[in-house]
JSON list of C-alpha atoms in Angstrom, two decimals:
[
{"chain": "A", "resi": 1, "resn": "MET", "atom": "CA", "xyz": [-9.10, -26.47, -0.55]},
{"chain": "A", "resi": 2, "resn": "THR", "atom": "CA", "xyz": [-11.53, -24.73, 1.46]},
{"chain": "A", "resi": 3, "resn": "ASP", "atom": "CA", "xyz": [-14.69, -25.68, 1.57]},
{"chain": "A", "resi": 4, "resn": "ILE", "atom": "CA", "xyz": [-16.22, -23.23, -0.85]},
{"chain": "A", "resi": 5, "resn": "ILE", "atom": "CA", "xyz": [-14.56, -24.38, -3.55]},
{"chain": "A", "resi": 6, "resn": "LYS", "atom": "CA", "xyz": [-15.18, -28.49, -3.04]},
{"chain": "A", "resi": 7, "resn": "GLN", "atom": "CA", "xyz": [-18.30, -27.15, -3.25]},
{"chain": "A", "resi": 8, "resn": "ALA", "atom": "CA", "xyz": [-18.18, -25.36, -6.32]},
{"chain": "A", "resi": 9, "resn": "GLN", "atom": "CA", "xyz": [-16.14, -28.05, -8.21]},
{"chain": "A", "resi": 10, "resn": "ALA", "atom": "CA", "xyz": [-18.62, -30.20, -8.33]},
{"chain": "A", "resi": 11, "resn": "SER", "atom": "CA", "xyz": [-21.01, -27.84, -9.27]},
{"chain": "A", "resi": 12, "resn": "ALA", "atom": "CA", "xyz": [-19.17, -26.79, -12.09]},
{"chain": "A", "resi": 13, "resn": "GLU", "atom": "CA", "xyz": [-18.93, -30.91, -12.82]},
{"chain": "A", "resi": 14, "resn": "ARG", "atom": "CA", "xyz": [-22.60, -30.36, -13.43]},
{"chain": "A", "resi": 15, "resn": "HIS", "atom": "CA", "xyz": [-23.13, -26.76, -15.70]},
{"chain": "A", "resi": 16, "resn": "LEU", "atom": "CA", "xyz": [-20.04, -28.17, -17.77]},
{"chain": "A", "resi": 17, "resn": "GLN", "atom": "CA", "xyz": [-22.15, -31.23, -19.13]},
{"chain": "A", "resi": 18, "resn": "MET", "atom": "CA", "xyz": [-24.78, -28.13, -20.20]},
{"chain": "A", "resi": 19, "resn": "ASP", "atom": "CA", "xyz": [-25.33, -25.77, -23.04]},
{"chain": "A", "resi": 20, "resn": "GLU", "atom": "CA", "xyz": [-25.76, -22.07, -22.73]},
{"chain": "A", "resi": 21, "resn": "ASP", "atom": "CA", "xyz": [-28.65, -21.20, -22.85]},
{"chain": "A", "resi": 22, "resn": "ARG", "atom": "CA", "xyz": [-29.64, -24.08, -20.60]},
{"chain": "A", "resi": 23, "resn": "LEU", "atom": "CA", "xyz": [-26.70, -22.47, -18.00]},
{"chain": "A", "resi": 24, "resn": "TYR", "atom": "CA", "xyz": [-28.50, -18.72, -18.64]},
{"chain": "A", "resi": 25, "resn": "GLU", "atom": "CA", "xyz": [-32.04, -20.78, -17.30]},
{"chain": "A", "resi": 26, "resn": "GLU", "atom": "CA", "xyz": [-30.61, -21.85, -14.71]},
{"chain": "A", "resi": 27, "resn": "LEU", "atom": "CA", "xyz": [-29.30, -18.71, -13.97]},
{"chain": "A", "resi": 28, "resn": "GLY", "atom": "CA", "xyz": [-32.71, -17.48, -14.30]},
{"chain": "A", "resi": 29, "resn": "MET", "atom": "CA", "xyz": [-34.72, -19.49, -11.76]},
{"chain": "A", "resi": 30, "resn": "THR", "atom": "CA", "xyz": [-32.11, -19.61, -9.19]},
{"chain": "A", "resi": 31, "resn": "VAL", "atom": "CA", "xyz": [-32.27, -15.49, -9.74]},
{"chain": "A", "resi": 32, "resn": "SER", "atom": "CA", "xyz": [-36.89, -16.22, -9.31]},
{"chain": "A", "resi": 33, "resn": "SER", "atom": "CA", "xyz": [-36.72, -19.15, -6.69]},
{"chain": "A", "resi": 34, "resn": "MET", "atom": "CA", "xyz": [-33.86, -16.93, -4.95]},
{"chain": "A", "resi": 35, "resn": "ALA", "atom": "CA", "xyz": [-36.97, -14.81, -4.39]},
{"chain": "A", "resi": 36, "resn": "VAL", "atom": "CA", "xyz": [-39.51, -17.39, -3.08]},
{"chain": "A", "resi": 37, "resn": "ASP", "atom": "CA", "xyz": [-37.51, -19.06, -0.49]},
{"chain": "A", "resi": 38, "resn": "VAL", "atom": "CA", "xyz": [-34.14, -17.41, 0.14]},
{"chain": "A", "resi": 39, "resn": "SER", "atom": "CA", "xyz": [-32.85, -20.59, 1.80]},
{"chain": "A", "resi": 40, "resn": "VAL", "atom": "CA", "xyz": [-31.17, -21.70, -2.50]},
{"chain": "A", "resi": 41, "resn": "ALA", "atom": "CA", "xyz": [-29.15, -18.81, -1.88]},
{"chain": "A", "resi": 42, "resn": "GLY", "atom": "CA", "xyz": [-26.85, -21.25, 0.51]},
{"chain": "A", "resi": 43, "resn": "THR", "atom": "CA", "xyz": [-26.52, -23.96, -1.39]},
{"chain": "A", "resi": 44, "resn": "PHE", "atom": "CA", "xyz": [-24.50, -24.99, -4.42]},
{"chain": "A", "resi": 45, "resn": "GLU", "atom": "CA", "xyz": [-27.86, -27.18, -5.44]},
{"chain": "A", "resi": 46, "resn": "PRO", "atom": "CA", "xyz": [-30.05, -26.52, -8.56]},
{"chain": "A", "resi": 47, "resn": "ALA", "atom": "CA", "xyz": [-33.05, -24.62, -8.14]},
{"chain": "A", "resi": 48, "resn": "THR", "atom": "CA", "xyz": [-36.16, -27.13, -7.16]},
{"chain": "A", "resi": 49, "resn": "ILE", "atom": "CA", "xyz": [-39.22, -25.16, -7.81]},
{"chain": "A", "resi": 50, "resn": "ASP", "atom": "CA", "xyz": [-40.87, -25.50, -11.04]},
{"chain": "A", "resi": 51, "resn": "GLU", "atom": "CA", "xyz": [-41.22, -22.92, -13.70]},
{"chain": "A", "resi": 52, "resn": "GLU", "atom": "CA", "xyz": [-44.81, -23.34, -13.39]},
{"chain": "A", "resi": 53, "resn": "SER", "atom": "CA", "xyz": [-44.79, -21.79, -9.82]},
{"chain": "A", "resi": 54, "resn": "LEU", "atom": "CA", "xyz": [-43.16, -19.71, -10.92]},
{"chain": "A", "resi": 55, "resn": "LEU", "atom": "CA", "xyz": [-45.43, -17.66, -13.73]},
{"chain": "A", "resi": 56, "resn": "VAL", "atom": "CA", "xyz": [-43.06, -17.46, -16.24]},
{"chain": "A", "resi": 57, "resn": "SER", "atom": "CA", "xyz": [-41.69, -18.95, -19.15]},
{"chain": "A", "resi": 58, "resn": "LEU", "atom": "CA", "xyz": [-37.61, -20.49, -19.58]},
{"chain": "A", "resi": 59, "resn": "ASP", "atom": "CA", "xyz": [-37.66, -18.02, -22.44]},
{"chain": "A", "resi": 60, "resn": "SER", "atom": "CA", "xyz": [-37.76, -14.74, -19.63]},
{"chain": "A", "resi": 61, "resn": "LEU", "atom": "CA", "xyz": [-35.64, -16.69, -17.34]},
{"chain": "A", "resi": 62, "resn": "ARG", "atom": "CA", "xyz": [-33.03, -16.97, -20.13]},
{"chain": "A", "resi": 63, "resn": "LYS", "atom": "CA", "xyz": [-32.79, -13.53, -20.43]},
{"chain": "A", "resi": 64, "resn": "LEU", "atom": "CA", "xyz": [-33.81, -12.52, -16.84]},
{"chain": "A", "resi": 65, "resn": "GLY", "atom": "CA", "xyz": [-30.60, -14.59, -16.46]},
{"chain": "A", "resi": 66, "resn": "MET", "atom": "CA", "xyz": [-28.51, -12.85, -19.44]},
{"chain": "A", "resi": 67, "resn": "ARG", "atom": "CA", "xyz": [-28.86, -10.09, -17.68]},
{"chain": "A", "resi": 68, "resn": "ILE", "atom": "CA", "xyz": [-27.50, -11.47, -14.17]},
{"chain": "A", "resi": 69, "resn": "PHE", "atom": "CA", "xyz": [-24.98, -12.28, -16.17]},
{"chain": "A", "resi": 70, "resn": "ASP", "atom": "CA", "xyz": [-23.63, -9.15, -17.90]},
{"chain": "A", "resi": 71, "resn": "ARG", "atom": "CA", "xyz": [-23.83, -8.34, -14.90]},
{"chain": "A", "resi": 72, "resn": "TRP", "atom": "CA", "xyz": [-21.68, -9.99, -12.84]},
{"chain": "A", "resi": 73, "resn": "ASN", "atom": "CA", "xyz": [-19.79, -10.63, -15.67]},
{"chain": "A", "resi": 74, "resn": "ARG", "atom": "CA", "xyz": [-18.05, -6.60, -15.59]},
{"chain": "A", "resi": 75, "resn": "GLU", "atom": "CA", "xyz": [-17.66, -7.59, -12.04]},
{"chain": "A", "resi": 76, "resn": "ALA", "atom": "CA", "xyz": [-15.03, -10.70, -12.55]},
{"chain": "A", "resi": 77, "resn": "HIS", "atom": "CA", "xyz": [-13.58, -9.05, -15.29]},
{"chain": "A", "resi": 78, "resn": "LYS", "atom": "CA", "xyz": [-12.75, -5.84, -12.80]},
{"chain": "A", "resi": 79, "resn": "LEU", "atom": "CA", "xyz": [-11.19, -8.44, -10.46]},
{"chain": "A", "resi": 80, "resn": "ILE", "atom": "CA", "xyz": [-9.41, -10.90, -13.77]},
{"chain": "A", "resi": 81, "resn": "CYS", "atom": "CA", "xyz": [-8.21, -7.56, -15.03]},
{"chain": "A", "resi": 82, "resn": "GLY", "atom": "CA", "xyz": [-7.87, -5.21, -12.61]},
{"chain": "A", "resi": 83, "resn": "ASP", "atom": "CA", "xyz": [-6.32, -2.16, -10.95]},
{"chain": "A", "resi": 84, "resn": "GLY", "atom": "CA", "xyz": [-3.84, -4.10, -8.67]},
{"chain": "A", "resi": 85, "resn": "SER", "atom": "CA", "xyz": [-5.77, -4.53, -6.25]},
{"chain": "A", "resi": 86, "resn": "ASP", "atom": "CA", "xyz": [-6.99, -8.27, -5.59]},
{"chain": "A", "resi": 87, "resn": "GLU", "atom": "CA", "xyz": [-3.31, -9.27, -6.85]},
{"chain": "A", "resi": 88, "resn": "GLU", "atom": "CA", "xyz": [-3.40, -12.86, -4.98]},
{"chain": "A", "resi": 89, "resn": "ASP", "atom": "CA", "xyz": [-7.08, -13.80, -6.02]},
{"chain": "A", "resi": 90, "resn": "ARG", "atom": "CA", "xyz": [-5.84, -13.00, -9.67]},
{"chain": "A", "resi": 91, "resn": "LYS", "atom": "CA", "xyz": [-3.00, -14.86, -9.56]},
{"chain": "A", "resi": 92, "resn": "ASP", "atom": "CA", "xyz": [-4.45, -17.81, -7.96]},
{"chain": "A", "resi": 93, "resn": "LEU", "atom": "CA", "xyz": [-7.90, -17.70, -10.74]},
{"chain": "A", "resi": 94, "resn": "LEU", "atom": "CA", "xyz": [-4.83, -17.95, -13.23]},
{"chain": "A", "resi": 95, "resn": "ASP", "atom": "CA", "xyz": [-3.26, -20.83, -11.40]},
{"chain": "A", "resi": 96, "resn": "ALA", "atom": "CA", "xyz": [-6.14, -22.48, -12.50]},
{"chain": "A", "resi": 97, "resn": "ILE", "atom": "CA", "xyz": [-7.13, -22.22, -15.29]},
{"chain": "A", "resi": 98, "resn": "GLY", "atom": "CA", "xyz": [-3.78, -24.09, -16.40]},
{"chain": "A", "resi": 99, "resn": "LEU", "atom": "CA", "xyz": [-5.17, -26.79, -14.00]},
{"chain": "A", "resi": 100, "resn": "GLY", "atom": "CA", "xyz": [-8.66, -26.88, -17.02]},
{"chain": "A", "resi": 101, "resn": "GLU", "atom": "CA", "xyz": [-12.29, -26.36, -16.81]},
{"chain": "A", "resi": 102, "resn": "GLY", "atom": "CA", "xyz": [-13.45, -26.82, -13.41]},
{"chain": "A", "resi": 103, "resn": "ALA", "atom": "CA", "xyz": [-10.77, -25.74, -11.28]},
{"chain": "A", "resi": 104, "resn": "THR", "atom": "CA", "xyz": [-11.65, -22.05, -13.00]},
{"chain": "A", "resi": 105, "resn": "ILE", "atom": "CA", "xyz": [-14.95, -22.19, -13.14]},
{"chain": "A", "resi": 106, "resn": "ALA", "atom": "CA", "xyz": [-14.86, -23.19, -9.42]},
{"chain": "A", "resi": 107, "resn": "ALA", "atom": "CA", "xyz": [-11.76, -20.89, -8.51]},
{"chain": "A", "resi": 108, "resn": "LEU", "atom": "CA", "xyz": [-13.95, -18.07, -10.35]},
{"chain": "A", "resi": 109, "resn": "THR", "atom": "CA", "xyz": [-16.72, -19.61, -7.98]},
{"chain": "A", "resi": 110, "resn": "GLY", "atom": "CA", "xyz": [-15.22, -18.36, -4.63]},
{"chain": "A", "resi": 111, "resn": "LEU", "atom": "CA", "xyz": [-13.23, -15.70, -5.49]},
{"chain": "A", "resi": 112, "resn": "LEU", "atom": "CA", "xyz": [-17.31, -14.06, -6.84]},
{"chain": "A", "resi": 113, "resn": "ILE", "atom": "CA", "xyz": [-18.51, -15.52, -3.36]},
{"chain": "A", "resi": 114, "resn": "THR", "atom": "CA", "xyz": [-15.56, -13.84, -1.09]},
{"chain": "A", "resi": 115, "resn": "SER", "atom": "CA", "xyz": [-14.96, -11.03, -2.60]},
{"chain": "A", "resi": 116, "resn": "PHE", "atom": "CA", "xyz": [-18.50, -9.66, -4.35]},
{"chain": "A", "resi": 117, "resn": "GLY", "atom": "CA", "xyz": [-20.63, -11.49, -1.56]},
{"chain": "A", "resi": 118, "resn": "VAL", "atom": "CA", "xyz": [-22.27, -13.55, -4.38]},
{"chain": "A", "resi": 119, "resn": "ALA", "atom": "CA", "xyz": [-24.77, -16.06, -3.97]},
{"chain": "A", "resi": 120, "resn": "PRO", "atom": "CA", "xyz": [-22.79, -19.18, -4.34]},
{"chain": "A", "resi": 121, "resn": "PRO", "atom": "CA", "xyz": [-25.43, -20.70, -7.04]},
{"chain": "A", "resi": 122, "resn": "VAL", "atom": "CA", "xyz": [-25.43, -17.16, -8.88]},
{"chain": "A", "resi": 123, "resn": "ALA", "atom": "CA", "xyz": [-21.47, -17.01, -8.48]},
{"chain": "A", "resi": 124, "resn": "ALA", "atom": "CA", "xyz": [-20.70, -21.07, -9.52]},
{"chain": "A", "resi": 125, "resn": "LEU", "atom": "CA", "xyz": [-23.76, -20.28, -13.00]},
{"chain": "A", "resi": 126, "resn": "VAL", "atom": "CA", "xyz": [-21.96, -16.77, -13.78]},
{"chain": "A", "resi": 127, "resn": "ALA", "atom": "CA", "xyz": [-18.30, -18.74, -13.24]},
{"chain": "A", "resi": 128, "resn": "ALA", "atom": "CA", "xyz": [-19.41, -21.36, -15.68]},
{"chain": "A", "resi": 129, "resn": "ILE", "atom": "CA", "xyz": [-20.84, -19.39, -18.22]},
{"chain": "A", "resi": 130, "resn": "ALA", "atom": "CA", "xyz": [-17.84, -17.50, -17.97]},
{"chain": "A", "resi": 131, "resn": "VAL", "atom": "CA", "xyz": [-16.00, -20.07, -18.82]},
{"chain": "A", "resi": 132, "resn": "LYS", "atom": "CA", "xyz": [-17.20, -21.49, -21.45]},
{"chain": "A", "resi": 133, "resn": "ARG", "atom": "CA", "xyz": [-17.97, -18.24, -23.45]},
{"chain": "A", "resi": 134, "resn": "PHE", "atom": "CA", "xyz": [-14.46, -16.68, -22.44]},
{"chain": "A", "resi": 135, "resn": "PHE", "atom": "CA", "xyz": [-11.53, -18.62, -20.66]},
{"chain": "A", "resi": 136, "resn": "ARG", "atom": "CA", "xyz": [-11.48, -21.30, -23.47]},
{"chain": "A", "resi": 137, "resn": "GLY", "atom": "CA", "xyz": [-10.23, -19.08, -26.05]},
{"chain": "A", "resi": 138, "resn": "ALA", "atom": "CA", "xyz": [-8.30, -17.22, -24.19]},
{"chain": "A", "resi": 139, "resn": "TYR", "atom": "CA", "xyz": [-6.60, -19.25, -22.52]},
{"chain": "A", "resi": 140, "resn": "GLU", "atom": "CA", "xyz": [-5.97, -21.16, -26.02]},
{"chain": "A", "resi": 141, "resn": "GLU", "atom": "CA", "xyz": [-4.25, -17.89, -26.75]}
]
């Protein structure tokens, strides 16, 4: 198991405990924090800059997180349902789905990082939201 996947797995367990609104807020906070401190982009740890320092409300962070998710969700969809490229990555992701939500989040996180160069904390949050919103129903079907 690669180091990225190990770190993503630990992050996934934390994200599985959050509801979607909280995940969107954390995504907005993380991206906003990266603008203030670029070192945030290199870790799976949650952003630690408080709302007052950013001069925005949680509602604004949530809306920002939703816009960011919508953008990266399209890229994740291309990866999962693509045109034949990335076949090995797609197979690895589908294999992970059978191992549970944490493994699926970790695999999708790794693919977003390696295929698209998404910062680890952003990839982890996008993957967690995608799994919570889409994969549960799709896998059950």
